[in-house]
Each structure stands twice: as structure tokens, then as C-alpha cells.
Amino acid sequence: MEVTLIAGEMVVHASVPSGKSTGSHEALELRDADGGMETAIANVEGEIAALITSREWSSADEIDTALIALDGTPNKSRLGANAVLGVSIAAQRLFAEAAGVPLWKAIAERGGFSAAAPRLYLNFMNGGEHADFRLPFQEYIFVVGGKTSEAYAIAQDAFAKLGTVLKSNFNTEIPMGDEGGYSPKFDDIEKPFEMLAALVAEHSGTSIAIDAAANALRNDIGGYTLTGKDYTPDELRALYAGLIKKFPFHSIEDPFAETAMGDFAKLTAEAGEVIIVGDDLTVTNPERIKTAREAKAITAVLIKPNQIGSVKEAIEAVQMTRAAGWAAICSHRSGETDDTFIADFAYGIGAHGIKAGGLGQKERREKYERLVEIEKGAEAV
Ligand code: PGA
Ligand code: ZN
């Protein structure tokens, strides 16, 4: 979904990504029966355009409030989160441009955040639903902190090296998964971690993360199935505990299904320094983050604006996350566009990290490259 907003001389565009492994509580992405977005587009060109052109607006926040009221549902199911968010992002861009400030700065000011460079979470190996389950977990992530330009250079070097190692291991070219990471097939659960740990050993300030995306690992006997083997929730927790002990882990996202709040809390209690992240569990929804807070279920929240459907509510989700004393990690979606809004958002809120995929696809690299560009601009100020 792409939206163009015009005000006088100013023309801005925004495009909204789409997720494949979605949580059941996400805002609704409005699709036609054939998968198209004609209805959502008609909503933007019809009702939403009529609202936007009906009066003058003094802030992007005012526009978001009106859009949320116009939709009138708790999950944007009438107009579609894709329609509402497209206009919401375009409005944020327009007001930043009108004020003559970079997008990230307008977001920082809007939410009262201290802008800062996020750690890069690069999805080096894709599994789960993003790669026909050739690997059990959805994302095997190389985490790099520090100055973005240097972190990105380290990531490029490590990603190329992993490609060479995998190619010589399998004696053939390795396919790419949905998010621009390698997608080898290993039946040994620890093998991908051994490979990532070898890269981590070469670069200080780097570590390992996973997104287990465990909703997709559920079996019908109340547990989880990974590479053909069944695990009870307790056994899966023991598997994570073993991995954490053996490998240089930074964080684990969605270790259990979105309904298993108690299992999240148990793992969080025993994970020590390792951060436990909610994605499908919390779906960028301030109410669900509040519930997770009461359960002490996690220590970080994944922030995806299209899970909630407006910039305003995504900012509120970050504020709720920070009020809980937790880290906010911003994320792209598996179906991305060349819009780099999420990079500005991550920098503007001073996120703990940004997940923007592997380096094998242009629309993933563009997010990291935008962060390098922001760093240069911020240094010049
Ligand atoms: P999705 O994957 O965009 O397919 O939901 C990303 C994630 O689960 O973090
Ligand atoms: Zn996830």
C-alpha cells in the first residue's frame, strides 16, 4: 500500500509493509478476496481523503486522532490498518518537512524521546515460515552495537563470510529466505548457533539473537515441534536455557506461543542478562504491553507500526514499553517496501535495536543504509 500526500508545494510518499507470521491480535490489514488492496485503496481515496481535505491540520498527531476516530474499530478493521498507517506515516513526513527537520527528529520531538542509534539486528539465517522450515526458528540474528557506519561494515563482512562458509559446507549456492538471509537446511539445532558464534568471536561488541516465532512451532498436543521432535513447554524452556549457556546470546523473541504468557514469565525469570522479547505476544498494542507488564512476561517489546496501524499508537506503545522499564526494538516486516520510515522511527525513539533483515535483499539493506545516512547528518549538526 503506497500513499501520496500533497500540501501546496510539498509532495510526500509512504508505503506500508506486510507480515507473513502475524500475531492474531494485530490490527487488520485489509485485503480483497483475491489478496489485492482495492478496497483499502478506495478507503484512502474516498473517506480518508475527504477527511484530510475537509479542514486545516496543525500536527500529524491531530491527523492520527481523527483517522482513528474515523475508523472507529479497535483494530482498524473498517478502513484497514494498511490504509490508515499509510496516511499516518505520510502525515508525519509532511509535518517534518514543513518544520524543516529530519523525520527522525520530528518523531523524537513528538514522543519526547532521546534520539540515538539502535543496535543492528541482522537476520543472517532465515527459517520457520520465512524459509519453509528448513531451520526451525524463524530468525538467526547477528547483533552489532556501536557506531552505525562501523557496525554496518562489520555486518557486511560477517554476512559475506557466512555465505562463503555455508557454500563450502554444502558445496552449492545457499537459497535466500524471505528476509534476505541465508536459508540452509540443518537438522542439528545447534549448528546455526555454532556458525554465528564463530562470527561473534571475530568481532567484539557482537552477539546472537533469535526470533523463534513459536506460534508457528505449535503442535496439536499442547507443545511445540522442532525439526520433527516434540517438546513440552518446559522442555522447550530447557532447550533455550541450554542454548543461552552455551552461546553468546543477547535476546530471544517469541520463545513461546502468543497465548503462553506464563511460559514467557518463567523464561524471563531465569534468563539473566538475556533479553526476552514479545512480538506476537504484544503486537505493538499498549493494552497488551500493559498485560505483559503485570505478568512480568518479557523484558523487551518489538515495535512494528503496522501491527497497531498508526504512528500515534506506535509511539504510545514505545512509551508504555519504557514505563515498564523495558527495551524497545523496532522491526520491519517480512514483506517490505523501499520505504525507510522504520529506520527513522528507530533512531528517533532511541531504540535498543532495529530488525531489518539480512543483507541479501535491497529493501533490507536500505534500512541500514538510511541509519548510516542519519548518523552522518546528525554528526554534521
Ligand atoms: P513477519 O516476521 O513480518 O512475517 O511477522 C517478522 C517477525 O516475526 O518479527
Ligand atoms: Zn517476530
mmCIF file of C-alpha atoms in Angstrom, residues 5 23 26 38 58 67 70 92 95 107 153 166 172 176 178 186 189 210 254 260 289 320 354 365 380:
data_model
loop_
_atom_site.group_PDB
_atom_site.id
_atom_site.type_symbol
_atom_site.label_atom_id
_atom_site.label_comp_id
_atom_site.label_asym_id
_atom_site.label_seq_id
_atom_site.Cartn_x
_atom_site.Cartn_y
_atom_site.Cartn_z
ATOM 1 C CA LEU A 5 0.048 13.228 0.248
ATOM 2 C CA GLY A 23 0.020 -12.418 15.651
ATOM 3 C CA GLU A 26 -2.606 -7.477 15.161
ATOM 4 C CA GLU A 38 -8.574 -2.304 -3.981
ATOM 5 C CA SER A 58 -1.862 21.688 12.960
ATOM 6 C CA LEU A 67 -8.104 8.816 11.463
ATOM 7 C CA LEU A 70 -12.975 7.782 11.544
ATOM 8 C CA GLN A 92 4.359 12.528 9.835
ATOM 9 C CA PHE A 95 4.859 17.829 9.075
ATOM 10 C CA ILE A 107 9.446 11.591 15.788
ATOM 11 C CA ALA A 153 30.723 -2.577 7.862
ATOM 12 C CA LEU A 166 27.916 -22.161 4.057
ATOM 13 C CA THR A 172 26.413 -25.392 -3.542
ATOM 14 C CA MET A 176 17.780 -16.968 0.449
ATOM 15 C CA ASP A 178 12.011 -14.149 2.763
ATOM 16 C CA PHE A 186 20.448 -28.183 9.213
ATOM 17 C CA ILE A 189 19.555 -27.449 16.251
ATOM 18 C CA ILE A 210 16.782 -15.372 17.665
ATOM 19 C CA ASP A 254 8.635 -15.044 20.902
ATOM 20 C CA ALA A 260 1.662 -18.734 26.730
ATOM 21 C CA ILE A 289 2.019 -4.477 26.711
ATOM 22 C CA MET A 320 4.275 2.048 27.585
ATOM 23 C CA ILE A 354 16.308 -2.461 14.806
ATOM 24 C CA ARG A 365 19.940 -3.029 3.160
ATOM 25 C CA ALA A 380 27.050 17.377 10.841
#
